[in-house]
Amino acid sequence: MPGPERPPKKPSRRIAVANQKGGVGKTTTAINLATALATTKRVLLLDLDPQGNASTGLGLPRADRGAGSYAMLVEGRPLSTLLVPTKVPGLDVLTADNNLAGAEIELVDMADRERRLKDALTKEPEVVARYDYVLMDCPPSLGLLTLNALVAAQSVLVPLQTEFFALEGISQMTRTVDRVRRALNPDLSLDGIVLTMFDRRNNLSEMVARDVRAFFKDRVFETVVPRSVRVSEAPSHGLPVLLYDVKSPGAQAYIQLAAELLRRDRARAKATAA
Ligand code: ADP
Ligand code: MG
């Protein structure tokens, strides 16, 4: 006998974690947001940075990483054959390795070079549908890898380090998102700036946070990620800070950030249903 009818599963939400600047907390945010979300959701993290820091930070040594995003984007191997489970229950990853650096160049001559990721996800809808969230950790540039993420995503999350040039950096990011929305992906929205490495003792941190909020209003998450030494130690143990030291202020911030993201997504779903 068939069981009670279940409502069809909501399509997975695809979020690119991007900022053309390096060292602003993209990978840290991708890993820890993914881990926090995985306590209640099924999550897939796509490592799109040739540095492979998200893969390393999740405890996947290069030796047992296998083929990853390079094989999918350049060689056209199916995503389903490349996924790797992590120590975090509910979190799978598509790994990255140095060979991905070549993809920026090899993709240039390919047809639909900016849609390779989107096409790969579209080709296996049943695989993608296993996940409630697909997060993409982008490299620190606005090259083809980041472009592929922006074309495949519905939303961009921009980690922003609270420092002097923060606003300048974010305006380049918003222009890029606008351009991609107009030319390649009308669904794309910038809905989330996350202030990272916030230092409460530093007046500049406060000032930058105020300016960013004055300009971007509710597109800035209320949750602020503090600078915390436990956050920077965790990757060398191959662990998200949530598993390394869940009581630390950094881990707690990412738990709050995940809760805020889920709240925002529920509010958005309600608004579009109404
Ligand atoms: P990106 O991916 O943007 O290049 P990362 O997430 O790798 O940036 O962060 C850059 C460096 O800063 C890393 O060494 C990371 O461990 C450290 N870091 C990130 N967030 C924090 C934080 N909240 N507190 C302390 N160190 C942090
Ligand atoms: Mg990174």
CSV table of C-alpha atoms and ligand atoms in Angstrom, one decimal:
chain,number,residue,atom,x,y,z
A,1,MET,CA,0.0,0.0,0.0
A,2,PRO,CA,1.4,3.4,-0.8
A,3,GLY,CA,2.3,5.5,2.2
A,4,PRO,CA,0.7,8.9,2.9
A,5,GLU,CA,1.3,11.4,0.1
A,6,ARG,CA,4.3,13.5,0.9
A,7,PRO,CA,4.6,17.0,-0.5
A,8,PRO,CA,7.1,17.2,-3.3
A,9,LYS,CA,10.5,18.0,-2.1
A,10,LYS,CA,11.5,21.7,-2.4
A,11,PRO,CA,14.2,22.2,-5.0
A,12,SER,CA,17.7,22.6,-3.6
A,13,ARG,CA,18.9,26.0,-2.9
A,14,ARG,CA,22.1,26.9,-4.6
A,15,ILE,CA,24.4,29.4,-3.0
A,16,ALA,CA,27.7,30.7,-4.3
A,17,VAL,CA,30.1,31.9,-1.6
A,18,ALA,CA,32.1,34.5,-3.5
A,19,ASN,CA,34.3,37.5,-3.2
A,20,GLN,CA,37.2,38.3,-5.6
A,21,LYS,CA,39.4,39.1,-2.6
A,22,GLY,CA,41.4,36.3,-1.0
A,23,GLY,CA,41.5,35.8,2.8
A,24,VAL,CA,38.1,37.3,3.6
A,25,GLY,CA,36.6,34.1,5.0
A,26,LYS,CA,34.9,32.5,2.0
A,27,THR,CA,36.2,29.0,2.6
A,28,THR,CA,35.7,29.2,6.4
A,29,THR,CA,32.1,30.4,5.8
A,30,ALA,CA,31.4,27.7,3.2
A,31,ILE,CA,32.7,24.9,5.5
A,32,ASN,CA,31.1,26.0,8.7
A,33,LEU,CA,27.8,27.2,7.2
A,34,ALA,CA,27.6,23.8,5.4
A,35,THR,CA,28.3,22.0,8.7
A,36,ALA,CA,25.8,24.0,10.7
A,37,LEU,CA,23.1,23.5,8.0
A,38,ALA,CA,23.9,19.8,7.9
A,39,THR,CA,22.5,19.3,11.4
A,40,THR,CA,19.0,19.6,10.0
A,41,LYS,CA,19.5,19.6,6.2
A,42,ARG,CA,21.2,17.6,3.5
A,43,VAL,CA,24.1,19.7,2.2
A,44,LEU,CA,26.5,19.5,-0.7
A,45,LEU,CA,29.6,21.6,-0.8
A,46,LEU,CA,31.3,22.2,-4.2
A,47,ASP,CA,34.9,23.1,-3.9
A,48,LEU,CA,35.7,25.3,-6.9
A,49,ASP,CA,39.0,26.7,-5.7
A,50,PRO,CA,42.2,25.2,-7.1
A,51,GLN,CA,43.7,25.7,-3.6
A,52,GLY,CA,41.3,23.0,-2.4
A,53,ASN,CA,41.1,24.6,1.1
A,54,ALA,CA,37.5,23.5,1.6
A,55,SER,CA,38.5,19.9,0.9
A,56,THR,CA,41.5,20.1,3.2
A,57,GLY,CA,39.5,21.9,5.9
A,58,LEU,CA,37.0,19.0,5.8
A,59,GLY,CA,39.7,16.5,6.4
A,60,LEU,CA,40.1,15.1,2.9
A,61,PRO,CA,43.8,14.7,2.3
A,62,ARG,CA,44.9,15.1,-1.3
A,63,ALA,CA,45.7,11.4,-1.5
A,64,ASP,CA,42.2,10.2,-1.0
A,65,ARG,CA,40.4,13.0,-2.7
A,66,GLY,CA,40.0,11.4,-6.0
A,67,ALA,CA,38.8,13.3,-9.0
A,68,GLY,CA,36.7,16.4,-8.2
A,69,SER,CA,35.4,19.5,-9.7
A,70,TYR,CA,38.1,19.5,-12.5
A,71,ALA,CA,36.8,16.1,-13.7
A,72,MET,CA,33.3,17.4,-13.8
A,73,LEU,CA,33.9,20.8,-15.3
A,74,VAL,CA,36.6,20.0,-17.8
A,75,GLU,CA,36.3,16.3,-18.5
A,76,GLY,CA,32.5,16.2,-18.2
A,77,ARG,CA,32.4,13.4,-15.7
A,78,PRO,CA,29.0,13.1,-13.9
A,79,LEU,CA,28.7,14.7,-10.5
A,80,SER,CA,27.3,11.5,-9.0
A,81,THR,CA,30.6,9.6,-9.6
A,82,LEU,CA,32.6,12.3,-7.9
A,83,LEU,CA,30.8,13.0,-4.7
A,84,VAL,CA,32.6,12.2,-1.4
A,85,PRO,CA,31.1,11.9,2.1
A,86,THR,CA,32.7,13.9,4.9
A,87,LYS,CA,33.0,13.3,8.6
A,88,VAL,CA,30.0,15.6,9.0
A,89,PRO,CA,26.8,13.5,8.7
A,90,GLY,CA,24.6,15.0,6.0
A,91,LEU,CA,27.5,16.8,4.3
A,92,ASP,CA,29.0,15.6,1.0
A,93,VAL,CA,31.7,17.4,-1.0
A,94,LEU,CA,32.9,17.7,-4.6
A,95,THR,CA,36.6,18.1,-3.9
A,96,ALA,CA,39.2,20.3,-5.7
A,97,ASP,CA,42.8,20.0,-6.4
A,98,ASN,CA,45.6,22.0,-8.0
A,99,ASN,CA,44.7,20.6,-11.4
A,100,LEU,CA,41.6,22.8,-11.2
A,101,ALA,CA,43.9,25.8,-11.8
A,102,GLY,CA,44.2,24.6,-15.4
A,103,ALA,CA,40.5,24.8,-15.8
A,104,GLU,CA,40.5,28.6,-15.9
A,105,ILE,CA,42.5,28.2,-19.1
A,106,GLU,CA,41.1,25.0,-20.5
A,107,LEU,CA,37.5,26.2,-20.2
A,108,VAL,CA,38.2,29.3,-22.3
A,109,ASP,CA,37.9,27.4,-25.6
A,110,MET,CA,34.9,25.3,-24.6
A,111,ALA,CA,31.4,25.7,-25.8
A,112,ASP,CA,29.2,27.1,-23.0
A,113,ARG,CA,32.3,27.6,-20.9
A,114,GLU,CA,30.4,29.7,-18.3
A,115,ARG,CA,27.6,27.1,-18.0
A,116,ARG,CA,29.6,23.9,-17.4
A,117,LEU,CA,28.6,23.7,-13.8
A,118,LYS,CA,25.0,24.6,-14.3
A,119,ASP,CA,24.8,22.0,-17.1
A,120,ALA,CA,26.4,19.3,-14.9
A,121,LEU,CA,23.8,20.0,-12.1
A,122,THR,CA,20.9,20.0,-14.6
A,123,LYS,CA,22.1,16.7,-16.2
A,124,GLU,CA,21.5,14.9,-12.9
A,125,PRO,CA,18.5,16.4,-11.3
A,126,GLU,CA,17.8,13.4,-9.1
A,127,VAL,CA,21.3,13.6,-7.6
A,128,VAL,CA,21.0,17.4,-6.9
A,129,ALA,CA,17.5,16.8,-5.4
A,130,ARG,CA,19.0,14.8,-2.6
A,131,TYR,CA,20.3,18.0,-1.2
A,132,ASP,CA,18.5,20.9,0.4
A,133,TYR,CA,21.5,23.2,0.0
A,134,VAL,CA,24.3,23.3,-2.5
A,135,LEU,CA,27.1,25.6,-1.4
A,136,MET,CA,29.9,26.6,-3.8
A,137,ASP,CA,33.2,27.8,-2.5
A,138,CYS,CA,34.7,30.1,-5.1
A,139,PRO,CA,38.3,31.1,-5.7
A,140,PRO,CA,39.5,34.6,-5.0
A,141,SER,CA,39.0,36.0,-8.5
A,142,LEU,CA,36.2,36.8,-10.9
A,143,GLY,CA,37.5,34.3,-13.5
A,144,LEU,CA,35.6,31.5,-15.2
A,145,LEU,CA,35.3,29.3,-12.1
A,146,THR,CA,33.5,32.0,-10.1
A,147,LEU,CA,31.5,32.8,-13.2
A,148,ASN,CA,30.4,29.2,-13.4
A,149,ALA,CA,29.2,29.4,-9.8
A,150,LEU,CA,27.3,32.6,-10.4
A,151,VAL,CA,25.6,31.1,-13.4
A,152,ALA,CA,24.6,27.9,-11.5
A,153,ALA,CA,23.5,29.7,-8.3
A,154,GLN,CA,20.3,31.4,-7.2
A,155,SER,CA,22.0,33.5,-4.6
A,156,VAL,CA,25.4,34.9,-3.8
A,157,LEU,CA,26.7,35.1,-0.2
A,158,VAL,CA,29.6,37.5,0.1
A,159,PRO,CA,31.8,37.2,3.2
A,160,LEU,CA,33.3,40.6,3.9
A,161,GLN,CA,36.2,41.2,6.2
A,162,THR,CA,35.6,44.3,8.3
A,163,GLU,CA,38.6,46.4,7.2
A,164,PHE,CA,39.3,49.6,5.5
A,165,PHE,CA,38.8,48.8,1.8
A,166,ALA,CA,35.8,46.5,2.4
A,167,LEU,CA,33.3,48.8,0.6
A,168,GLU,CA,35.4,49.2,-2.4
A,169,GLY,CA,35.7,45.4,-2.8
A,170,ILE,CA,32.0,44.8,-2.4
A,171,SER,CA,31.1,47.3,-5.1
A,172,GLN,CA,33.1,45.3,-7.6
A,173,MET,CA,31.3,42.2,-6.5
A,174,THR,CA,27.8,43.8,-6.8
A,175,ARG,CA,28.6,45.1,-10.3
A,176,THR,CA,29.6,41.6,-11.3
A,177,VAL,CA,26.4,40.1,-9.8
A,178,ASP,CA,24.4,42.7,-11.7
A,179,ARG,CA,26.1,41.9,-14.9
A,180,VAL,CA,25.7,38.1,-14.6
A,181,ARG,CA,22.0,38.6,-13.7
A,182,ARG,CA,21.4,40.7,-16.9
A,183,ALA,CA,23.4,38.5,-19.3
A,184,LEU,CA,23.4,35.0,-18.0
A,185,ASN,CA,21.3,34.2,-15.0
A,186,PRO,CA,18.2,36.3,-14.3
A,187,ASP,CA,17.5,34.3,-11.1
A,188,LEU,CA,20.7,35.4,-9.4
A,189,SER,CA,20.4,37.7,-6.3
A,190,LEU,CA,22.9,39.0,-3.9
A,191,ASP,CA,21.3,38.1,-0.7
A,192,GLY,CA,23.7,38.0,1.9
A,193,ILE,CA,26.7,39.9,3.0
A,194,VAL,CA,28.3,38.3,6.0
A,195,LEU,CA,30.7,40.4,8.1
A,196,THR,CA,33.7,38.2,9.1
A,197,MET,CA,36.7,38.4,11.3
A,198,PHE,CA,35.0,41.1,13.2
A,199,ASP,CA,37.1,42.6,16.0
A,200,ARG,CA,35.1,44.3,18.6
A,201,ARG,CA,38.1,46.1,20.2
A,202,ASN,CA,38.8,47.7,16.9
A,203,ASN,CA,36.9,50.9,16.1
A,204,LEU,CA,37.5,50.4,12.4
A,205,SER,CA,35.6,47.1,12.5
A,206,GLU,CA,32.6,48.9,14.0
A,207,MET,CA,32.9,51.8,11.5
A,208,VAL,CA,33.0,49.5,8.5
A,209,ALA,CA,30.1,47.4,9.8
A,210,ARG,CA,28.0,50.6,10.2
A,211,ASP,CA,28.8,51.8,6.7
A,212,VAL,CA,28.1,48.4,5.1
A,213,ARG,CA,24.8,48.2,6.9
A,214,ALA,CA,23.8,51.8,6.0
A,215,PHE,CA,24.4,51.0,2.4
A,216,PHE,CA,23.2,47.4,2.0
A,217,LYS,CA,20.5,47.5,4.7
A,218,ASP,CA,18.8,44.1,5.3
A,219,ARG,CA,21.0,42.4,2.8
A,220,VAL,CA,23.6,42.2,5.5
A,221,PHE,CA,23.2,39.3,7.9
A,222,GLU,CA,22.6,40.3,11.5
A,223,THR,CA,25.0,37.6,12.5
A,224,VAL,CA,28.6,38.8,12.6
A,225,VAL,CA,31.5,36.3,12.7
A,226,PRO,CA,34.1,37.4,15.3
A,227,ARG,CA,37.8,37.0,14.8
A,228,SER,CA,38.5,33.8,16.8
A,229,VAL,CA,41.7,31.9,17.0
A,230,ARG,CA,39.8,28.5,17.2
A,231,VAL,CA,38.4,29.3,13.7
A,232,SER,CA,41.9,29.6,12.3
A,233,GLU,CA,43.2,26.5,14.1
A,234,ALA,CA,40.4,24.2,13.0
A,235,PRO,CA,41.4,23.6,9.3
A,236,SER,CA,44.8,22.2,10.3
A,237,HIS,CA,43.0,19.5,12.2
A,238,GLY,CA,40.8,18.8,9.1
A,239,LEU,CA,37.7,19.8,11.1
A,240,PRO,CA,35.1,22.5,10.8
A,241,VAL,CA,35.3,24.7,13.9
A,242,LEU,CA,31.9,23.4,14.9
A,243,LEU,CA,33.5,19.9,15.4
A,244,TYR,CA,36.8,21.3,16.7
A,245,ASP,CA,35.4,23.5,19.4
A,246,VAL,CA,31.7,24.0,19.3
A,247,LYS,CA,31.6,26.3,22.3
A,248,SER,CA,34.0,28.8,20.7
A,249,PRO,CA,32.5,32.2,19.6
A,250,GLY,CA,33.3,31.4,16.0
A,251,ALA,CA,31.4,28.1,16.0
A,252,GLN,CA,28.5,29.7,17.8
A,253,ALA,CA,28.4,32.5,15.2
A,254,TYR,CA,28.2,30.0,12.3
A,255,ILE,CA,25.4,28.2,14.1
A,256,GLN,CA,23.5,31.5,14.3
A,257,LEU,CA,24.3,32.3,10.7
A,258,ALA,CA,22.8,29.0,9.5
A,259,ALA,CA,19.7,29.7,11.6
A,260,GLU,CA,19.4,33.1,10.2
A,261,LEU,CA,19.8,31.8,6.6
A,262,LEU,CA,17.1,29.2,7.2
A,263,ARG,CA,14.8,31.9,8.6
A,264,ARG,CA,15.4,34.2,5.6
A,265,ASP,CA,14.8,31.3,3.2
A,266,ARG,CA,11.5,30.5,4.9
A,267,ALA,CA,10.4,34.1,4.8
A,268,ARG,CA,11.3,34.3,1.1
A,269,ALA,CA,9.4,31.1,0.3
A,270,LYS,CA,6.3,32.5,2.1
A,271,ALA,CA,6.6,35.8,0.2
A,272,THR,CA,6.7,34.1,-3.2
A,273,ALA,CA,3.9,31.8,-2.3
A,274,ALA,CA,1.6,34.7,-1.2
B,1,ADP,P1,39.2,32.9,1.7
B,1,ADP,O1,38.5,31.6,1.4
B,1,ADP,O2,38.2,34.1,1.4
B,1,ADP,O3,40.5,33.1,1.0
B,1,ADP,P2,39.6,31.8,4.3
B,1,ADP,O4,38.2,31.4,4.8
B,1,ADP,O5,40.5,30.8,3.8
B,1,ADP,O6,39.4,33.0,3.2
B,1,ADP,O7,40.2,32.7,5.5
B,1,ADP,C1,41.5,33.2,5.4
B,1,ADP,C2,42.3,33.0,6.7
B,1,ADP,O8,41.7,33.6,7.8
B,1,ADP,C3,42.4,31.5,7.0
B,1,ADP,O9,43.6,31.2,7.6
B,1,ADP,C4,41.3,31.3,8.1
B,1,ADP,O10,41.6,30.2,9.0
B,1,ADP,C5,41.3,32.7,8.8
B,1,ADP,N1,40.0,33.0,9.3
B,1,ADP,C6,38.8,33.0,8.6
B,1,ADP,N2,37.8,33.4,9.4
B,1,ADP,C7,38.3,33.6,10.6
B,1,ADP,C8,37.8,34.1,11.9
B,1,ADP,N3,36.5,34.4,12.1
B,1,ADP,N4,38.7,34.2,12.9
B,1,ADP,C9,40.0,34.0,12.8
B,1,ADP,N5,40.6,33.6,11.6
B,1,ADP,C10,39.7,33.4,10.5
B,2,MG,MG,39.1,30.1,0.0
